Coordinates of C-alpha atoms in Angstrom, one line a residue:
Chain A
M27 CA 126.8 138.8 91.3
I28 CA 128.5 136.1 89.5
D29 CA 129.9 137.1 86.2
P30 CA 131.0 134.2 84.1
R31 CA 132.5 136.3 81.5
G32 CA 135.4 137.7 83.5
G33 CA 138.3 135.8 82.1
R34 CA 137.9 132.4 83.7
P35 CA 134.3 131.5 84.6
V36 CA 133.7 131.9 88.2
L37 CA 131.2 129.2 88.5
R38 CA 133.1 126.3 87.1
E39 CA 131.9 123.8 89.6
T40 CA 129.5 121.1 90.2
Y41 CA 127.3 121.9 93.1
G42 CA 127.8 119.6 95.9
T43 CA 131.2 118.4 94.8
P44 CA 133.2 121.5 94.4
V45 CA 135.9 121.2 91.8
P46 CA 139.2 122.7 92.8
A47 CA 139.8 125.9 91.0
G48 CA 141.0 125.1 87.6
R49 CA 139.7 125.2 84.1
E50 CA 139.0 121.5 84.1
P51 CA 135.7 120.1 85.3
A52 CA 136.9 117.1 87.2
N53 CA 134.2 114.7 85.9
L54 CA 135.7 112.7 83.2
G55 CA 132.3 111.2 82.5
D56 CA 130.9 114.6 81.6
I57 CA 133.8 115.3 79.3
L58 CA 133.6 112.0 77.6
E59 CA 129.9 112.4 77.2
R60 CA 130.4 115.6 75.4
V61 CA 133.5 115.0 73.3
L62 CA 132.3 111.6 72.2
D63 CA 128.7 112.2 71.7
R64 CA 128.3 115.7 70.6
G65 CA 130.0 118.4 68.6
V66 CA 129.9 118.7 64.9
V67 CA 129.3 115.6 63.1
I68 CA 130.8 115.7 59.7
A69 CA 130.6 112.1 58.6
G70 CA 131.6 111.5 55.0
D71 CA 134.3 114.2 55.2
I72 CA 136.2 112.3 57.7
R73 CA 138.8 109.9 56.8
V74 CA 139.0 108.2 60.1
N75 CA 135.6 108.6 61.4
L76 CA 134.4 107.1 64.5
L77 CA 130.8 107.2 63.8
D78 CA 128.0 106.5 66.1
I79 CA 128.5 102.8 65.9
E80 CA 132.0 103.2 67.2
L81 CA 130.9 105.6 69.8
L82 CA 128.4 103.1 70.9
T83 CA 131.2 100.6 71.2
I84 CA 133.0 102.9 73.4
K85 CA 130.1 103.7 75.6
L86 CA 129.5 100.1 76.1
R87 CA 133.1 99.7 77.0
L88 CA 132.8 102.4 79.5
L89 CA 129.6 101.5 81.0
V90 CA 129.1 97.8 80.7
A91 CA 131.7 95.6 82.1
S92 CA 129.1 92.8 82.2
V93 CA 128.7 92.7 78.5
D94 CA 132.4 92.0 77.9
T95 CA 131.6 88.4 78.5
A96 CA 128.9 88.3 75.9
R97 CA 131.2 89.9 73.4
E98 CA 133.9 87.4 74.1
M99 CA 131.4 84.7 73.4
G100 CA 130.7 86.3 70.0
I101 CA 127.6 88.1 70.9
D102 CA 128.3 91.7 69.9
W103 CA 125.7 92.4 67.3
W104 CA 124.8 95.7 68.9
E105 CA 128.3 97.1 68.1
H106 CA 127.7 96.9 64.5
D107 CA 124.0 97.5 64.1
S108 CA 123.6 101.0 62.7
W109 CA 120.0 101.1 63.5
L110 CA 120.8 100.9 67.2
T111 CA 122.3 104.3 66.9
G112 CA 118.9 105.7 66.0
K113 CA 120.3 108.2 63.5
N114 CA 118.9 107.3 60.2
H115 CA 115.4 106.2 60.4
E116 CA 115.1 105.2 56.8
L117 CA 118.1 103.0 57.2
I118 CA 116.6 101.6 60.4
D119 CA 113.4 100.7 58.7
E120 CA 115.1 99.3 55.7
N121 CA 117.4 97.3 57.9
R122 CA 114.6 95.9 59.9
R123 CA 112.7 94.9 56.9
L124 CA 115.8 93.2 55.4
R125 CA 116.4 91.5 58.7
E126 CA 112.9 90.2 58.9
R127 CA 113.1 88.8 55.5
L128 CA 116.4 87.3 56.2
A129 CA 115.1 85.7 59.3
A130 CA 112.1 84.3 57.4
V131 CA 114.4 82.9 54.8
E132 CA 116.7 81.4 57.4
E133 CA 113.7 79.9 59.1
V134 CA 112.6 78.2 55.9
L135 CA 116.1 76.9 55.3
A136 CA 116.4 75.6 58.9
L137 CA 113.1 73.8 58.5
N138 CA 114.2 72.2 55.4
R139 CA 117.4 70.9 56.9
P140 CA 116.6 70.0 60.5
A141 CA 119.2 67.2 60.7
D142 CA 121.9 69.5 59.4
A143 CA 121.2 72.2 62.0
K144 CA 121.5 69.7 64.8
G145 CA 124.6 68.1 63.7
D146 CA 126.8 71.0 64.6
T147 CA 126.2 71.4 68.3
A148 CA 128.3 72.9 71.0
E149 CA 129.1 69.6 72.8
Q150 CA 130.7 68.2 69.8
R151 CA 132.6 71.1 68.5
P152 CA 132.8 74.1 70.8
S153 CA 134.6 76.1 68.2
G154 CA 132.0 75.2 65.6
R155 CA 129.5 77.2 67.5
Q156 CA 131.8 80.2 67.4
E157 CA 132.2 79.8 63.7
R158 CA 128.5 79.8 63.3
A159 CA 128.0 82.8 65.5
R160 CA 130.5 84.5 63.4
G161 CA 129.0 83.4 60.2
G162 CA 125.6 84.6 61.3
R163 CA 127.0 88.0 62.1
D164 CA 128.8 88.2 58.8
R165 CA 125.5 87.9 56.9
D166 CA 124.2 91.0 58.6
Chain B
M4 CA 158.1 107.4 57.3
T5 CA 155.0 107.3 59.4
D6 CA 151.9 108.6 57.7
M7 CA 150.5 111.7 59.3
G8 CA 147.0 112.9 59.6
T9 CA 145.3 116.1 60.6
Y10 CA 143.3 115.9 63.7
L11 CA 140.5 118.5 64.0
Y12 CA 139.3 119.9 67.3
A13 CA 137.1 122.9 66.6
I14 CA 136.1 125.5 64.1
T15 CA 135.8 129.2 64.6
R16 CA 135.4 132.3 62.5
E17 CA 138.6 133.5 61.1
E18 CA 137.9 137.0 62.4
G19 CA 138.2 135.4 65.7
R20 CA 142.0 135.8 65.2
L21 CA 143.4 137.4 68.3
S22 CA 145.0 140.7 68.7
P23 CA 148.7 140.5 69.6
E24 CA 148.2 141.4 73.3
A25 CA 145.8 138.5 73.6
G26 CA 148.2 136.3 71.7
R27 CA 149.4 134.4 74.7
L28 CA 145.8 133.2 75.2
S29 CA 145.8 131.7 71.7
P30 CA 145.4 128.0 71.5
E31 CA 148.0 127.9 68.9
G32 CA 151.0 126.1 70.2
M33 CA 149.3 124.5 73.1
A34 CA 149.5 120.7 73.4
G35 CA 146.7 118.7 71.9
V36 CA 146.2 115.0 71.8
A37 CA 149.3 112.9 72.2
G38 CA 151.1 116.2 73.0
T39 CA 151.0 117.4 69.4
P40 CA 151.1 121.2 69.0
V41 CA 147.9 122.9 68.0
R42 CA 147.9 124.9 64.7
A43 CA 145.2 127.0 63.1
L44 CA 144.2 126.5 59.5
R45 CA 142.6 129.7 58.2
H46 CA 140.5 129.3 55.1
S47 CA 137.2 130.5 53.7
G48 CA 136.8 132.9 56.5
L49 CA 137.0 130.1 59.1
A50 CA 139.7 128.8 61.3
A51 CA 140.1 125.2 62.0
Y52 CA 142.2 124.2 65.0
V53 CA 144.2 121.1 64.3
T54 CA 147.2 119.1 65.1
T55 CA 149.3 116.7 63.1
V56 CA 149.0 113.2 64.4
P57 CA 150.8 110.0 63.4
L58 CA 148.3 107.6 61.8
D59 CA 150.0 104.6 63.4
Q60 CA 148.3 105.9 66.6
F61 CA 145.3 107.8 65.1
G62 CA 144.5 105.6 62.1
E63 CA 141.3 103.7 62.1
E64 CA 142.7 100.4 63.1
P65 CA 144.9 101.6 65.9
L66 CA 142.1 103.7 67.3
R67 CA 139.8 100.8 67.4
R68 CA 142.1 99.2 69.8
S69 CA 143.2 102.1 71.9
M70 CA 139.7 103.5 72.3
E71 CA 139.2 100.5 74.5
D72 CA 142.0 101.6 76.8
L73 CA 140.2 103.7 79.3
D74 CA 143.3 105.4 80.6
W75 CA 144.3 106.3 77.1
L76 CA 140.8 107.4 76.2
G77 CA 140.5 109.6 79.3
E78 CA 143.8 111.3 78.7
T79 CA 143.0 111.9 75.0
A80 CA 139.5 113.1 75.8
R81 CA 140.9 115.6 78.3
A82 CA 143.4 116.8 75.8
H83 CA 140.8 117.2 73.1
H84 CA 138.5 119.0 75.5
H85 CA 141.3 121.2 76.7
V86 CA 141.9 122.5 73.2
V87 CA 138.2 123.0 72.5
E88 CA 137.9 125.0 75.7
A89 CA 140.9 127.1 75.0
V90 CA 139.5 127.9 71.5
A91 CA 136.1 128.6 73.0
E92 CA 137.6 131.2 75.3
T93 CA 138.8 133.2 72.3
A94 CA 135.9 133.0 69.9
P95 CA 132.5 131.5 69.1
T96 CA 133.4 127.8 68.6
A97 CA 131.9 124.8 67.0
P98 CA 133.5 121.8 68.8
V99 CA 134.2 118.7 66.8
R100 CA 133.8 115.3 68.1
L101 CA 136.7 113.3 69.5
M102 CA 138.9 111.5 67.0
T103 CA 138.1 113.4 63.9
V104 CA 141.1 112.8 61.7
Y105 CA 141.7 113.8 58.1
S106 CA 144.3 112.6 55.7
G107 CA 145.8 116.1 55.6
D108 CA 145.3 119.8 55.8
D109 CA 144.0 119.9 52.2
Q110 CA 141.1 117.8 53.2
V111 CA 140.3 120.2 56.1
H112 CA 140.5 123.2 53.6
D113 CA 138.1 121.3 51.4
L114 CA 135.8 120.8 54.3
L115 CA 135.8 124.5 55.2
D116 CA 135.0 125.4 51.6
R117 CA 132.1 123.0 51.3
R118 CA 130.6 123.5 54.7
R119 CA 131.2 127.1 55.2
D120 CA 127.6 128.1 55.3
D121 CA 126.8 125.3 57.8
F122 CA 129.6 126.3 60.1
A123 CA 128.6 129.9 59.8
A124 CA 125.1 129.1 60.9
V125 CA 126.4 127.1 63.8
L126 CA 128.8 129.8 64.9
S127 CA 126.2 132.5 64.8
R128 CA 123.9 130.3 66.8
V129 CA 126.4 129.8 69.6
A130 CA 128.1 133.2 69.5
G131 CA 128.0 135.0 72.8
R132 CA 126.6 131.9 74.5
R133 CA 127.8 129.0 76.4
E134 CA 126.5 125.6 77.3
W135 CA 125.6 124.6 80.9
G136 CA 124.9 121.1 81.9
V137 CA 122.2 120.4 84.5
K138 CA 121.5 117.0 85.9
A139 CA 118.7 116.3 88.3
Y140 CA 118.3 113.2 90.5
V141 CA 115.5 111.7 92.3
A142 CA 116.1 109.1 95.0
Q143 CA 115.1 105.6 94.0
A144 CA 111.6 104.7 95.1
P145 CA 112.0 103.6 98.7
G146 CA 109.2 101.0 98.7
P147 CA 109.8 98.3 96.2
V148 CA 111.5 95.3 97.5
S149 CA 113.6 93.7 94.8
R150 CA 115.3 90.4 94.6
S151 CA 118.5 92.3 95.0
G152 CA 117.2 93.4 98.4
G153 CA 117.4 89.9 99.6
Q154 CA 114.1 90.1 101.3
V155 CA 112.4 87.7 99.1
G156 CA 112.1 84.0 99.7
Q157 CA 111.5 84.3 103.4
V158 CA 107.9 83.4 103.6
G159 CA 107.5 84.2 107.2
Q160 CA 108.7 87.7 106.7
V161 CA 106.6 88.2 103.7
G162 CA 103.6 87.3 105.8
Q163 CA 104.2 90.0 108.3
A164 CA 103.7 92.7 105.6
E165 CA 100.3 91.5 104.9
D166 CA 97.4 91.2 107.3
G167 CA 96.6 87.7 108.1
P168 CA 96.0 85.7 104.9
A169 CA 99.7 85.5 104.2
A170 CA 100.3 82.8 106.7
T171 CA 97.8 80.5 104.9
R172 CA 98.2 81.9 101.4
P173 CA 101.8 82.8 100.9
G174 CA 101.5 82.6 97.2
M175 CA 98.8 85.2 97.1
A176 CA 100.7 87.4 99.5
Y177 CA 103.7 87.2 97.2
L178 CA 101.8 88.2 94.1
K179 CA 100.0 91.0 95.9
R180 CA 103.2 92.3 97.2
R181 CA 104.7 92.2 93.7
H182 CA 101.6 94.0 92.4
A183 CA 102.2 96.7 95.0
D184 CA 105.9 96.9 94.1
L185 CA 105.2 97.3 90.4
R186 CA 102.5 99.9 91.1
S187 CA 104.7 102.0 93.3
R188 CA 107.6 101.8 90.9
E189 CA 105.4 103.0 88.1
E190 CA 104.2 105.8 90.2
A191 CA 107.7 106.8 91.3
Q192 CA 108.7 106.7 87.7
R193 CA 105.9 109.0 86.7
Q194 CA 106.8 111.4 89.4
A195 CA 110.4 111.3 88.5
V196 CA 109.7 112.1 84.9
A197 CA 107.4 114.9 85.9
C198 CA 110.1 116.3 88.1
G199 CA 112.6 116.3 85.3
E200 CA 110.0 118.0 83.0
R201 CA 109.4 120.6 85.6
I202 CA 113.0 121.4 86.1
N203 CA 113.6 121.5 82.4
A204 CA 110.7 123.9 81.9
V205 CA 112.1 126.2 84.5
L206 CA 115.6 126.2 83.0
M207 CA 114.2 126.7 79.5
E208 CA 112.8 130.0 80.5
L209 CA 116.3 131.3 80.8
A210 CA 118.1 129.3 78.2
V211 CA 118.2 130.1 74.5
A212 CA 118.0 126.4 73.6
G213 CA 118.1 123.2 75.4
R214 CA 118.9 119.6 74.7
R215 CA 118.0 116.6 76.8
H216 CA 120.3 113.7 76.7
R217 CA 120.0 110.2 77.7
P218 CA 120.4 109.8 81.5
Q219 CA 123.8 108.7 82.4
D220 CA 124.5 105.3 83.6
P221 CA 125.0 105.3 87.4
R222 CA 128.5 103.9 86.8
L223 CA 129.3 107.0 84.9
S224 CA 127.5 109.5 87.0
G225 CA 128.8 107.8 90.2
R226 CA 125.3 108.2 91.7
D227 CA 122.7 105.6 92.5
E228 CA 119.8 108.0 92.3
W229 CA 117.7 108.2 89.3
M230 CA 118.9 110.7 86.8
V231 CA 115.6 112.4 85.7
L232 CA 117.2 115.1 83.8
N233 CA 120.5 115.2 81.8
G234 CA 120.2 118.5 80.0
S235 CA 122.4 120.9 78.2
Y236 CA 121.3 124.5 78.0
L237 CA 122.6 127.2 75.7
V238 CA 122.7 130.4 77.7
D239 CA 123.7 133.9 76.8
D240 CA 127.0 134.8 78.3
D241 CA 125.5 137.7 80.3
R242 CA 122.9 135.5 81.8
G243 CA 125.2 132.7 82.9
G244 CA 125.3 134.0 86.4
E245 CA 121.5 134.2 86.4
F246 CA 121.3 130.6 85.2
A247 CA 123.7 129.3 87.8
A248 CA 121.7 131.2 90.4
L249 CA 118.5 129.6 89.2
V250 CA 120.0 126.2 89.5
H251 CA 121.2 127.1 92.9
R252 CA 117.7 128.1 93.9
L253 CA 116.3 124.8 92.7
R254 CA 118.7 123.2 94.9
E255 CA 117.7 125.3 97.9
E256 CA 114.1 124.3 97.2
G257 CA 115.2 120.8 97.9
M258 CA 115.8 119.5 94.4
D259 CA 118.8 117.4 93.8
V260 CA 120.4 119.3 90.9
E261 CA 123.9 119.4 89.6
L262 CA 125.3 122.1 87.5
S263 CA 128.3 121.9 85.3
G264 CA 129.9 124.3 83.0
P265 CA 130.1 126.6 81.3
W266 CA 131.2 124.4 78.5
A267 CA 132.0 125.0 74.9
P268 CA 128.7 124.5 73.0
Y269 CA 129.2 120.8 72.4
S270 CA 125.5 120.0 72.4
F271 CA 124.5 122.8 70.1
A272 CA 127.0 122.5 67.3
D273 CA 125.3 120.1 64.9
V274 CA 125.9 121.1 61.4
A275 CA 123.0 122.1 59.0
G276 CA 120.6 122.8 61.8
T277 CA 119.8 119.2 62.4
T278 CA 117.9 120.0 65.5
D279 CA 116.3 116.6 65.5
S280 CA 119.2 115.0 67.2
E281 CA 117.4 115.6 70.4
V282 CA 117.4 112.6 72.6
P283 CA 114.2 112.0 74.5
G284 CA 115.0 112.6 78.1
G285 CA 113.4 111.3 81.2
V286 CA 113.5 108.0 82.8
R287 CA 113.4 104.8 81.0
Chain C
M2 CA 138.5 77.2 71.7
S3 CA 141.1 79.8 71.2
Q4 CA 141.8 78.4 67.8
A5 CA 138.6 79.8 66.6
G6 CA 140.0 83.2 67.1
D7 CA 143.3 82.5 65.5
E8 CA 142.1 81.1 62.3
R9 CA 141.3 84.4 60.7
P10 CA 143.6 86.8 62.3
A11 CA 143.8 89.0 59.3
A12 CA 140.1 89.5 58.9
R13 CA 139.3 90.4 62.5
P14 CA 142.3 90.8 64.6
A15 CA 140.9 92.6 67.6
R16 CA 137.4 91.5 67.7
W17 CA 137.3 87.9 68.2
R18 CA 139.3 87.2 71.3
L19 CA 138.1 84.2 73.1
D20 CA 138.8 83.5 76.6
A21 CA 140.4 80.1 76.6
D22 CA 140.0 79.7 80.4
S23 CA 137.3 77.0 80.5
E24 CA 136.2 77.9 84.0
S25 CA 135.4 81.4 83.1
V26 CA 133.6 80.3 79.9
E27 CA 131.5 78.0 82.0
R28 CA 130.7 80.8 84.5
D29 CA 129.9 83.1 81.7
L30 CA 127.6 80.6 80.0
T31 CA 125.8 80.1 83.3
R32 CA 125.4 83.8 83.6
L33 CA 123.9 84.0 80.1
V34 CA 121.5 81.2 80.8
L35 CA 120.4 82.6 84.1
T36 CA 119.9 86.0 82.5
L37 CA 117.5 84.5 80.0
V38 CA 115.7 82.5 82.7
E39 CA 115.4 85.6 84.8
L40 CA 114.0 87.5 81.9
V41 CA 111.4 85.0 81.3
R42 CA 110.6 84.7 85.0
Q43 CA 110.0 88.4 85.2
L44 CA 107.9 88.5 82.1
V45 CA 105.7 85.7 83.5
E46 CA 105.5 87.5 86.8
R47 CA 104.4 90.7 85.3
Q48 CA 101.8 88.9 83.2
C49 CA 100.5 87.3 86.4
V50 CA 100.3 90.6 88.1
R51 CA 98.4 92.0 85.2
R52 CA 95.9 89.1 85.4
L53 CA 95.6 89.7 89.1
E54 CA 94.7 93.3 88.4
Q55 CA 92.1 92.2 85.9
G56 CA 90.6 90.1 88.6
D57 CA 89.6 87.2 86.5
L58 CA 91.7 84.7 88.5
S59 CA 90.3 82.6 91.3
D60 CA 92.0 82.7 94.7
E61 CA 93.2 79.2 94.1
Q62 CA 94.8 80.1 90.8
I63 CA 96.4 83.2 92.3
E64 CA 97.8 81.1 95.2
T65 CA 99.2 78.5 92.8
L66 CA 100.8 81.1 90.5
G67 CA 102.1 83.1 93.4
L68 CA 103.7 80.1 95.1
T69 CA 105.2 79.0 91.8
L70 CA 106.7 82.4 91.1
M71 CA 107.9 82.7 94.7
R72 CA 109.7 79.3 94.5
L73 CA 111.1 80.2 91.1
E74 CA 112.5 83.4 92.6
E75 CA 114.0 81.4 95.5
A76 CA 115.5 79.0 93.0
M77 CA 117.0 81.9 91.1
T78 CA 118.4 83.4 94.2
D79 CA 120.0 80.1 95.1
L80 CA 121.5 79.6 91.8
C81 CA 122.9 83.1 91.7
L82 CA 124.4 82.5 95.1
R83 CA 125.9 79.3 94.0
F84 CA 127.6 80.8 91.0
G85 CA 128.5 84.0 92.8
L86 CA 126.4 86.2 90.7
S87 CA 124.5 89.3 91.8
P88 CA 121.2 90.4 90.2
S89 CA 123.0 93.1 88.3
D90 CA 125.2 90.5 86.7
L91 CA 122.1 89.2 85.0
N92 CA 121.1 92.6 83.6
L93 CA 122.7 93.1 80.2
D94 CA 123.0 96.7 79.2
L95 CA 121.8 97.1 75.6
G96 CA 123.2 100.5 75.1
P97 CA 120.6 102.9 73.7
L98 CA 117.9 100.3 74.4
G99 CA 118.5 100.5 78.1
T100 CA 118.9 97.4 80.2
L101 CA 117.4 94.1 79.6
L102 CA 115.7 94.0 83.0
P103 CA 114.3 96.9 84.9
T104 CA 116.8 98.3 87.3
D105 CA 115.6 98.9 90.8

């Protein structure tokens, strides 16, 4: 039968789409999925560490052409939100709590200054909107 | 001039050092990312496979930019993977994620010192075993008519699907059709999940361990079908053939299953036994 | 608009690139708006289906709701056609959260 131990694995193939004999599985997607997502995670020891957040960015890059637009418009919160990576549940919860409180505070502020909030709309200053989007993100 | 960093690919036991006659198989000297030659740092009973990389390419800021370059990323990922595979052919290996860069060899030594026990645990878990990837697909539910199908909005056509009242009550016909769509989609989803579970259960009988990953995006898998299983299975080397045959059998039974591997144990190399990194599988 | 990106080049060099092409900005904005509308439309539709299941709606109500939803869908189809958008264009991928709308 098949013996994968013998030097080079015999069965290095994807059923249905046979890969030409070689040590490289042809599917770059599979490789990326593995080298980006898995393997030992030694955060904290790493000087240049692309943690989950960055990996997420890459994944989005890879998979989601449609989101580029949103990002260009300044909507890219998911790239930076560590809770989206689902790694640290305490952090997630804490972040969510903070976020909720922040939102509540902002709501109160906005209620207190309705005229102010309206003055800076997109029609008048397109770039102003960008600035605000940016500012909002920075507070995160 | 340029600051240099140490790029880490994989970690093995030091006793994995090769005998002279096997020397030509050694990953040392092979080309790593950006064509840099692979070295082995031996320390604390472990060996770390590294290359020296220029930080103007592999520093945090340059990487941020170049990781968005798919060609560059693909090339680099293949190079990384290549080294990991080569190392894994020689000894039990803990692969390290792409783009793990240290400021120098000292930092890697330090890492090997501090994490020696963790690495030892990982290495003994994966020793004599390899990872196989299995993906299973289910055809998208045939029934549901979506907006993308372009069959909506044509009232006359909608009516034909129903019996009678549609002509006079197109609104009701529409809602009922929607109802049926949603129902059948839910049902199809349930069946798909069950199918994934079943296959996983069968595979787990042979595997030492298994991890289920998030289904790949169709744009990554290149297939429109539902990915109901995206699993990695740690299988004893001497059962690899059996495992492949098992997948083959599933295929013959009519299941749409893809096998890839064997891989270096990418999915089973988390340090400190953090087994909770399992991603819930199935269909969203 | 590109100025907004240039003002703080040191702080965020790579991240804040704005497309200065006003046409594409308009198209993108349209897409974003349509995405939100479609999300709401689908939510309402599901709610209606749920109510239909519960059986507490009169035939008249069902007919009215159904007609409205049907027309809304037609309108969405039209709008998408006009702006050259496909349904998948309206479906943002939220990474680990999946997609905004269900994929068929």
